[in-house]
Amino acid sequence: MNFDHTILTLILLTPLVGAIVLALIPEREGAKTHHIGALVITLITLLLTLHLPWHYHYAAEPGSFQYEQNLPWISVPAIRYHLGVDGLSLWLTVLAGFLAPMGVLASWRTITSRTKLFFTLFLLQQVAMLGIFLSLDLFLYYGFWELSLVPLTLLIATFGRTENRRRAAIKFFLYAFIPSAIMLVGLLWLYVRTGTFDFPALQNLAASHSISPNTTALWLCSLSFLVAFAVKCPVFPLHGWLCDTITEAPTALAMVAAGKLGLYSILRFSFGIFPEQSRHIAPLLIALGAIGIVYGSLLALVQTDLKKLASFSLLGHVSFIILGIFTFTVSGVDGGTFQILNESLVGAAFFILLGLLYERYGTYDIRDYGGLAARHPWMVTMFVITALAGIGLPMLSGFVGEFLILSGTMQSIVAHHVVWAVVGTTGVIFSAAYMLWMIQRVFYGSIGHRPDEVHGWDLNAREHVELWAFAGLFLVMGLFSPVWMRAIDTYGTLTADKPTRFEPNTFRHIETETYEPTASRGFVDPTLGAAALGKQAPSANKGARY
Amino acid sequence: MPSNLLALLPEIILTIFGVLVMLAEAMLPPKRSRKPLGWLAIFGAMFAGIAANVQLQHIHAVGVFTGFYGTVQVDTFSIFFHWLIAGIVIVVLLASLDYFEGPVTHAGEYYALALFGATGMMLMTCSVELLMVFIGLEISSISTYILAGFRKGQATASESSLKYFLLGSFATAFFLYGIALCFGATGSTHISTIAARIGTTSAPLLGILAVAMVLIGLGFKVSLAPFHVWTPDVYQGAPSPVVALMSTAPKAAAFAVLLRFLFNGTPALRPHWILLIEILAVLSMTIGNLGALLQQNVKRLLAYSSIAHAGYLLVAFTSFHEDAVSGALFYSVAYAAMNIGALLVLTQISGYEEQATTIDDFTGLALKRPGMSALLGFFLLSLIGIPFTGGFFGKFYAFSAAVHGGHVWLAIVGLANSGVACFYYLRLLAALYSRPLTDSRDYILSPRLTFPVAAALAFAGLATLILGVAPGRVLNMVQHATPGIIAAPAEQPAASSFPATPPATNR
């Protein structure tokens, strides 16, 4: 089918052309022209991205790319316009497509002036994000990666909430740009060594250990990549930009600011081009992930500002994913990838809900709220559903990812993996604590003084549509996770360490090393325990996971 | 046509047009608009570009040719720079037409001086005899000394001109001294003779000293640290279009000389001069960027940024490969496009009186002049080096040349520097797009966007965009301009596949 070769370009072109068109339409005071235009464009993009899973060949050889488009762009250096999706990027692309119209809807009321600027930049951000997920040429990817910083920076500088906005914008840009600039050196070094920017080619070279015999240089190169990605995630000590950015960013951008881009890049490029280095550094990243979970959750617990609470909760959740993917077990990588989807959705829904509160009452301070449940029954329902999906209630989407990540951590061959699994589990408890406590303080008890002064309204039709879409997805993703896992697993099984590597000796080693075997094993599902303890056949392993 | 005449055809045309402009200026009544003179100058520069094209046809026919007893050599390299300089002059003059209307009474001089300056710069790029280079350098420098002080009656203008003149003559003295030492070491001031003899000279120290002196002299012209102290003051005092001109064209010409001298003339001393280049590059990048961090005045900020950009360009010099030359050439084109663009937007916003000068003056500009701020934002992003802009590929080629040449650490220093650099560009960019602190400022100084200015801005903007999205054409061109430089002088450059017409990006 001819369409299949151009679909990815169409997905990129639609928002780009849309941005240009919106920039050319004159702006009128109070008119919704640009809102509607942006909504139409993002919906078309969403439909186009839905084409991908629909016609995806799930049975194709794992690791192969589909819907590929590979054209020469620049001859020297050899840069190609190479796009493609595999099991990893398939659903992330759809996710990006889905979040965009939601972002437009979330901005419907809040963005009233300078709409042209806002939606033009918003669509450019969309182009950059989709480009990151779809590019298979390292150079093209880097282009989109850097491009993704610009709209967000400008939008924070323009639409930031407080007087602090200019500082926050610059901080965000510097945090992301400086490591990316260093990454460019790594990229150039790779090119000089191998003569190609093509990701599949580099992956093959990496698999046959023929990138460079110089291990030190290879290490530095892998670190330059990893640090740039880790900042964008963010991983624990590199999260300095997160809080300011999230606090200042308008809802539609807070939804896309953190998490998936960095995590995807780690999964794709760090794991793909530097498999050995990534495995060597995994214990450090797992430790940082575990620290991030506790650190983020504890800080979220003590926040009085809702946006700050959300940003630290984001840090906790992203750290959770880091913990999962760096275990290099099938469940860990699969669960981590699935959790990127879930975390992005939960985060987005949460930011939208906070935005709704802010639209009505004009404050993010928890202390100003209280007793809203009686006034906004629908809203509190949505808050609770979102919170439960985030906490990981069984049957909702969060459970699948969290469970797989924790079981992956238990199966991992990394030293002290049981400790990390236990620490990870505390994250689940903490997130339940701060989310539910937040809901209690905002929605229950006596009426706070802000709702006393202003009378808000419950969800309107637009907000209902928006939030039910999220709630529906939480449920469907929780109940029918194999729909997503089918694609994700082709990536996970390929990337994770092969079960054949689990020699009995290795397992004995793990067994003797555990600290509190009874207490920590308590969490693990018995079927999975069996899989982890001895059944090395992939089929048995799979059965245990779903 | 005699080959002597053909070898200097663009320079001759520019001189004729410059003289015509001066004569016409004297004959025009005092109150009349000086715009026709500007157009005359623009046509002059266009004809010079076409003349370079004629030279190219001749190269296609007979190969590289020389004139005036071998002192002037026309090759694809010199033609590339002729086009670049002609393009810069055309764009800057287009934007100057309205700038010099009204308050200025001597606009004709400006147009003539711009043409004379361009003559000198072009002469620099095609000379293979160091004394000839010196003559070109002096012609271009004297014109720019006068242009720098063009806003007569203002203290900063006089300071700018005087400072530039004093320090500039000092630097040319160094250059001349370098030539003398070269003659002492090799008995010649012709680049190919120097190349043949400098490796076997009985006084190697003399040769090294000569290279150092030439580097100092040219380092001043391209404002490399530590010879940069004049730059911020001169840029601040000079009129904005003049800054656009003098921050790009003379630098391109000086880099052309540097490329010829180092790669073609003294490759035998490469182990010695490479160290100097490294030091100069690191110092320029670091001092330029750190200095820019502290600036409030936008023109001073761009002055420091131009120091840093000269350093980035110099990074490419560390590789002795065609990559290095083509990277440097590409960078000079990209830098010209984006820097001229940024300065022309400043010109358009702050006008002749220069009322908007500090970053705070630009706060909230996007509300009042959305198109202008979007353009300025685009040029700033290109200066930062964001992908899909010319600045990115410029940096990319320059740094990949360094990595190719084994100087990974220099690329790391450079890119870390560009990380620092994005801070001050962003300060301006964020100011443009944040809500205004005070509403008292009016940006109505030059509200009318006239056709020539729009054309100039469109040229700069399109060039920056095309260089960032489809650099293939220009890259092809710079690659064909390199062979004569890097290889032994006897080798024929691959001129046959050189594109016959200059692409739009070069104008």
PDB file of N, CA and C in Angstrom, chain A residues 124-184:
ATOM      1  N   LEU A 124       4.318  23.541  16.719  1.00  0.00           N
ATOM      2  CA  LEU A 124       5.737  23.275  16.451  1.00  0.00           C
ATOM      3  C   LEU A 124       6.288  22.277  17.468  1.00  0.00           C
ATOM      4  N   GLN A 125       5.853  22.446  18.700  1.00  0.00           N
ATOM      5  CA  GLN A 125       6.257  21.505  19.745  1.00  0.00           C
ATOM      6  C   GLN A 125       5.808  20.090  19.377  1.00  0.00           C
ATOM      7  N   GLN A 126       4.619  20.020  18.835  1.00  0.00           N
ATOM      8  CA  GLN A 126       4.061  18.740  18.405  1.00  0.00           C
ATOM      9  C   GLN A 126       4.914  18.128  17.297  1.00  0.00           C
ATOM     10  N   VAL A 127       5.326  18.957  16.351  1.00  0.00           N
ATOM     11  CA  VAL A 127       6.178  18.466  15.268  1.00  0.00           C
ATOM     12  C   VAL A 127       7.462  17.895  15.850  1.00  0.00           C
ATOM     13  N   ALA A 128       8.058  18.657  16.770  1.00  0.00           N
ATOM     14  CA  ALA A 128       9.335  18.227  17.338  1.00  0.00           C
ATOM     15  C   ALA A 128       9.176  16.899  18.071  1.00  0.00           C
ATOM     16  N   MET A 129       8.089  16.781  18.827  1.00  0.00           N
ATOM     17  CA  MET A 129       7.881  15.562  19.606  1.00  0.00           C
ATOM     18  C   MET A 129       7.694  14.350  18.694  1.00  0.00           C
ATOM     19  N   LEU A 130       6.823  14.514  17.711  1.00  0.00           N
ATOM     20  CA  LEU A 130       6.599  13.406  16.774  1.00  0.00           C
ATOM     21  C   LEU A 130       7.886  13.076  16.039  1.00  0.00           C
ATOM     22  N   GLY A 131       8.632  14.127  15.689  1.00  0.00           N
ATOM     23  CA  GLY A 131       9.886  13.905  14.983  1.00  0.00           C
ATOM     24  C   GLY A 131      10.859  13.095  15.814  1.00  0.00           C
ATOM     25  N   ILE A 132      10.905  13.374  17.108  1.00  0.00           N
ATOM     26  CA  ILE A 132      11.796  12.614  17.988  1.00  0.00           C
ATOM     27  C   ILE A 132      11.413  11.149  17.972  1.00  0.00           C
ATOM     28  N   PHE A 133      10.119  10.869  18.036  1.00  0.00           N
ATOM     29  CA  PHE A 133       9.697   9.468  18.090  1.00  0.00           C
ATOM     30  C   PHE A 133       9.897   8.744  16.766  1.00  0.00           C
ATOM     31  N   LEU A 134       9.855   9.491  15.675  1.00  0.00           N
ATOM     32  CA  LEU A 134       9.855   8.824  14.374  1.00  0.00           C
ATOM     33  C   LEU A 134      11.218   8.765  13.708  1.00  0.00           C
ATOM     34  N   SER A 135      12.155   9.643  14.096  1.00  0.00           N
ATOM     35  CA  SER A 135      13.421   9.715  13.364  1.00  0.00           C
ATOM     36  C   SER A 135      14.276   8.486  13.604  1.00  0.00           C
ATOM     37  N   LEU A 136      14.848   7.973  12.553  1.00  0.00           N
ATOM     38  CA  LEU A 136      15.797   6.871  12.676  1.00  0.00           C
ATOM     39  C   LEU A 136      17.175   7.298  12.226  1.00  0.00           C
ATOM     40  N   ASP A 137      17.302   8.548  11.811  1.00  0.00           N
ATOM     41  CA  ASP A 137      18.619   9.073  11.514  1.00  0.00           C
ATOM     42  C   ASP A 137      19.023   9.907  12.714  1.00  0.00           C
ATOM     43  N   LEU A 138      20.195   9.622  13.232  1.00  0.00           N
ATOM     44  CA  LEU A 138      20.601  10.273  14.468  1.00  0.00           C
ATOM     45  C   LEU A 138      20.625  11.788  14.333  1.00  0.00           C
ATOM     46  N   PHE A 139      21.024  12.217  13.166  1.00  0.00           N
ATOM     47  CA  PHE A 139      21.135  13.648  12.965  1.00  0.00           C
ATOM     48  C   PHE A 139      19.755  14.296  12.915  1.00  0.00           C
ATOM     49  N   LEU A 140      18.871  13.662  12.188  1.00  0.00           N
ATOM     50  CA  LEU A 140      17.502  14.163  12.096  1.00  0.00           C
ATOM     51  C   LEU A 140      16.878  14.194  13.492  1.00  0.00           C
ATOM     52  N   TYR A 141      17.135  13.125  14.214  1.00  0.00           N
ATOM     53  CA  TYR A 141      16.638  13.036  15.574  1.00  0.00           C
ATOM     54  C   TYR A 141      17.161  14.200  16.405  1.00  0.00           C
ATOM     55  N   TYR A 142      18.467  14.453  16.295  1.00  0.00           N
ATOM     56  CA  TYR A 142      19.051  15.524  17.081  1.00  0.00           C
ATOM     57  C   TYR A 142      18.405  16.862  16.721  1.00  0.00           C
ATOM     58  N   GLY A 143      18.119  17.028  15.460  1.00  0.00           N
ATOM     59  CA  GLY A 143      17.444  18.252  15.043  1.00  0.00           C
ATOM     60  C   GLY A 143      16.117  18.441  15.759  1.00  0.00           C
ATOM     61  N   PHE A 144      15.317  17.399  15.777  1.00  0.00           N
ATOM     62  CA  PHE A 144      14.019  17.510  16.449  1.00  0.00           C
ATOM     63  C   PHE A 144      14.201  17.674  17.956  1.00  0.00           C
ATOM     64  N   TRP A 145      15.202  17.006  18.474  1.00  0.00           N
ATOM     65  CA  TRP A 145      15.464  17.057  19.917  1.00  0.00           C
ATOM     66  C   TRP A 145      15.736  18.494  20.361  1.00  0.00           C
ATOM     67  N   GLU A 146      16.586  19.180  19.622  1.00  0.00           N
ATOM     68  CA  GLU A 146      16.889  20.563  19.976  1.00  0.00           C
ATOM     69  C   GLU A 146      15.691  21.455  19.675  1.00  0.00           C
ATOM     70  N   LEU A 147      15.018  21.141  18.591  1.00  0.00           N
ATOM     71  CA  LEU A 147      13.868  21.962  18.217  1.00  0.00           C
ATOM     72  C   LEU A 147      12.801  21.918  19.301  1.00  0.00           C
ATOM     73  N   SER A 148      12.708  20.787  19.993  1.00  0.00           N
ATOM     74  CA  SER A 148      11.648  20.658  20.984  1.00  0.00           C
ATOM     75  C   SER A 148      11.836  21.626  22.143  1.00  0.00           C
ATOM     76  N   LEU A 149      13.048  22.168  22.306  1.00  0.00           N
ATOM     77  CA  LEU A 149      13.263  23.095  23.419  1.00  0.00           C
ATOM     78  C   LEU A 149      12.672  24.462  23.135  1.00  0.00           C
ATOM     79  N   VAL A 150      12.700  24.842  21.865  1.00  0.00           N
ATOM     80  CA  VAL A 150      12.428  26.242  21.551  1.00  0.00           C
ATOM     81  C   VAL A 150      10.992  26.661  21.850  1.00  0.00           C
ATOM     82  N   PRO A 151       9.984  25.933  21.332  1.00  0.00           N
ATOM     83  CA  PRO A 151       8.622  26.406  21.592  1.00  0.00           C
ATOM     84  C   PRO A 151       8.302  26.456  23.079  1.00  0.00           C
ATOM     85  N   LEU A 152       8.771  25.448  23.797  1.00  0.00           N
ATOM     86  CA  LEU A 152       8.463  25.407  25.221  1.00  0.00           C
ATOM     87  C   LEU A 152       9.082  26.599  25.936  1.00  0.00           C
ATOM     88  N   THR A 153      10.320  26.902  25.588  1.00  0.00           N
ATOM     89  CA  THR A 153      10.984  28.045  26.219  1.00  0.00           C
ATOM     90  C   THR A 153      10.210  29.335  25.953  1.00  0.00           C
ATOM     91  N   LEU A 154       9.863  29.546  24.698  1.00  0.00           N
ATOM     92  CA  LEU A 154       9.163  30.777  24.354  1.00  0.00           C
ATOM     93  C   LEU A 154       7.799  30.826  25.025  1.00  0.00           C
ATOM     94  N   LEU A 155       7.131  29.687  25.062  1.00  0.00           N
ATOM     95  CA  LEU A 155       5.795  29.696  25.643  1.00  0.00           C
ATOM     96  C   LEU A 155       5.856  29.964  27.145  1.00  0.00           C
ATOM     97  N   ILE A 156       6.875  29.418  27.802  1.00  0.00           N
ATOM     98  CA  ILE A 156       6.984  29.702  29.232  1.00  0.00           C
ATOM     99  C   ILE A 156       7.285  31.179  29.438  1.00  0.00           C
ATOM    100  N   ALA A 157       8.195  31.706  28.600  1.00  0.00           N
ATOM    101  CA  ALA A 157       8.539  33.120  28.745  1.00  0.00           C
ATOM    102  C   ALA A 157       7.314  34.001  28.497  1.00  0.00           C
ATOM    103  N   THR A 158       6.447  33.588  27.604  1.00  0.00           N
ATOM    104  CA  THR A 158       5.302  34.430  27.259  1.00  0.00           C
ATOM    105  C   THR A 158       4.104  34.192  28.174  1.00  0.00           C
ATOM    106  N   PHE A 159       3.798  32.932  28.410  1.00  0.00           N
ATOM    107  CA  PHE A 159       2.544  32.623  29.093  1.00  0.00           C
ATOM    108  C   PHE A 159       2.762  32.144  30.520  1.00  0.00           C
ATOM    109  N   GLY A 160       3.996  32.245  31.008  1.00  0.00           N
ATOM    110  CA  GLY A 160       4.261  31.792  32.372  1.00  0.00           C
ATOM    111  C   GLY A 160       3.312  32.439  33.373  1.00  0.00           C
ATOM    112  N   ARG A 161       3.112  31.758  34.476  1.00  0.00           N
ATOM    113  CA  ARG A 161       2.070  32.172  35.401  1.00  0.00           C
ATOM    114  C   ARG A 161       2.517  33.345  36.281  1.00  0.00           C
ATOM    115  N   THR A 162       3.769  33.319  36.716  1.00  0.00           N
ATOM    116  CA  THR A 162       4.198  34.346  37.665  1.00  0.00           C
ATOM    117  C   THR A 162       5.272  35.230  37.043  1.00  0.00           C
ATOM    118  N   GLU A 163       5.761  36.169  37.834  1.00  0.00           N
ATOM    119  CA  GLU A 163       6.810  37.064  37.369  1.00  0.00           C
ATOM    120  C   GLU A 163       8.125  36.322  37.145  1.00  0.00           C
ATOM    121  N   ASN A 164       8.170  35.110  37.639  1.00  0.00           N
ATOM    122  CA  ASN A 164       9.386  34.310  37.577  1.00  0.00           C
ATOM    123  C   ASN A 164       9.585  33.681  36.207  1.00  0.00           C
ATOM    124  N   ARG A 165       8.662  33.958  35.271  1.00  0.00           N
ATOM    125  CA  ARG A 165       8.592  33.145  34.056  1.00  0.00           C
ATOM    126  C   ARG A 165       9.845  33.221  33.199  1.00  0.00           C
ATOM    127  N   ARG A 166      10.444  34.426  33.130  1.00  0.00           N
ATOM    128  CA  ARG A 166      11.592  34.553  32.244  1.00  0.00           C
ATOM    129  C   ARG A 166      12.751  33.701  32.771  1.00  0.00           C
ATOM    130  N   ARG A 167      12.919  33.743  34.081  1.00  0.00           N
ATOM    131  CA  ARG A 167      13.993  32.948  34.680  1.00  0.00           C
ATOM    132  C   ARG A 167      13.735  31.456  34.445  1.00  0.00           C
ATOM    133  N   ALA A 168      12.482  31.074  34.630  1.00  0.00           N
ATOM    134  CA  ALA A 168      12.152  29.656  34.464  1.00  0.00           C
ATOM    135  C   ALA A 168      12.414  29.203  33.035  1.00  0.00           C
ATOM    136  N   ALA A 169      12.084  30.068  32.071  1.00  0.00           N
ATOM    137  CA  ALA A 169      12.280  29.705  30.669  1.00  0.00           C
ATOM    138  C   ALA A 169      13.760  29.486  30.379  1.00  0.00           C
ATOM    139  N   ILE A 170      14.572  30.425  30.853  1.00  0.00           N
ATOM    140  CA  ILE A 170      16.008  30.324  30.573  1.00  0.00           C
ATOM    141  C   ILE A 170      16.597  29.115  31.285  1.00  0.00           C
ATOM    142  N   LYS A 171      16.126  28.889  32.495  1.00  0.00           N
ATOM    143  CA  LYS A 171      16.630  27.739  33.257  1.00  0.00           C
ATOM    144  C   LYS A 171      16.326  26.436  32.519  1.00  0.00           C
ATOM    145  N   PHE A 172      15.111  26.334  32.058  1.00  0.00           N
ATOM    146  CA  PHE A 172      14.726  25.132  31.322  1.00  0.00           C
ATOM    147  C   PHE A 172      15.625  24.926  30.110  1.00  0.00           C
ATOM    148  N   PHE A 173      15.811  26.008  29.362  1.00  0.00           N
ATOM    149  CA  PHE A 173      16.580  25.878  28.127  1.00  0.00           C
ATOM    150  C   PHE A 173      18.020  25.494  28.416  1.00  0.00           C
ATOM    151  N   LEU A 174      18.608  26.161  29.414  1.00  0.00           N
ATOM    152  CA  LEU A 174      20.014  25.877  29.706  1.00  0.00           C
ATOM    153  C   LEU A 174      20.193  24.445  30.173  1.00  0.00           C
ATOM    154  N   TYR A 175      19.307  24.015  31.062  1.00  0.00           N
ATOM    155  CA  TYR A 175      19.408  22.642  31.569  1.00  0.00           C
ATOM    156  C   TYR A 175      19.375  21.638  30.433  1.00  0.00           C
ATOM    157  N   ALA A 176      18.517  21.888  29.461  1.00  0.00           N
ATOM    158  CA  ALA A 176      18.366  20.912  28.389  1.00  0.00           C
ATOM    159  C   ALA A 176      19.414  21.097  27.306  1.00  0.00           C
ATOM    160  N   PHE A 177      19.808  22.349  27.072  1.00  0.00           N
ATOM    161  CA  PHE A 177      20.657  22.610  25.905  1.00  0.00           C
ATOM    162  C   PHE A 177      22.104  22.221  26.151  1.00  0.00           C
ATOM    163  N   ILE A 178      22.632  22.523  27.328  1.00  0.00           N
ATOM    164  CA  ILE A 178      24.068  22.302  27.548  1.00  0.00           C
ATOM    165  C   ILE A 178      24.424  20.825  27.401  1.00  0.00           C
ATOM    166  N   PRO A 179      23.720  19.913  28.075  1.00  0.00           N
ATOM    167  CA  PRO A 179      24.064  18.502  27.835  1.00  0.00           C
ATOM    168  C   PRO A 179      23.812  18.072  26.395  1.00  0.00           C
ATOM    169  N   SER A 180      22.812  18.665  25.746  1.00  0.00           N
ATOM    170  CA  SER A 180      22.573  18.291  24.348  1.00  0.00           C
ATOM    171  C   SER A 180      23.726  18.739  23.475  1.00  0.00           C
ATOM    172  N   ALA A 181      24.296  19.897  23.805  1.00  0.00           N
ATOM    173  CA  ALA A 181      25.433  20.364  23.021  1.00  0.00           C
ATOM    174  C   ALA A 181      26.594  19.398  23.171  1.00  0.00           C
ATOM    175  N   ILE A 182      26.792  18.891  24.386  1.00  0.00           N
ATOM    176  CA  ILE A 182      27.861  17.915  24.582  1.00  0.00           C
ATOM    177  C   ILE A 182      27.523  16.629  23.822  1.00  0.00           C
ATOM    178  N   MET A 183      26.231  16.304  23.807  1.00  0.00           N
ATOM    179  CA  MET A 183      25.823  15.100  23.078  1.00  0.00           C
ATOM    180  C   MET A 183      26.188  15.226  21.601  1.00  0.00           C
ATOM    181  N   LEU A 184      26.140  16.445  21.093  1.00  0.00           N
ATOM    182  CA  LEU A 184      26.479  16.642  19.681  1.00  0.00           C
ATOM    183  C   LEU A 184      27.921  16.216  19.416  1.00  0.00           C
TER     184      LEU A 184
END
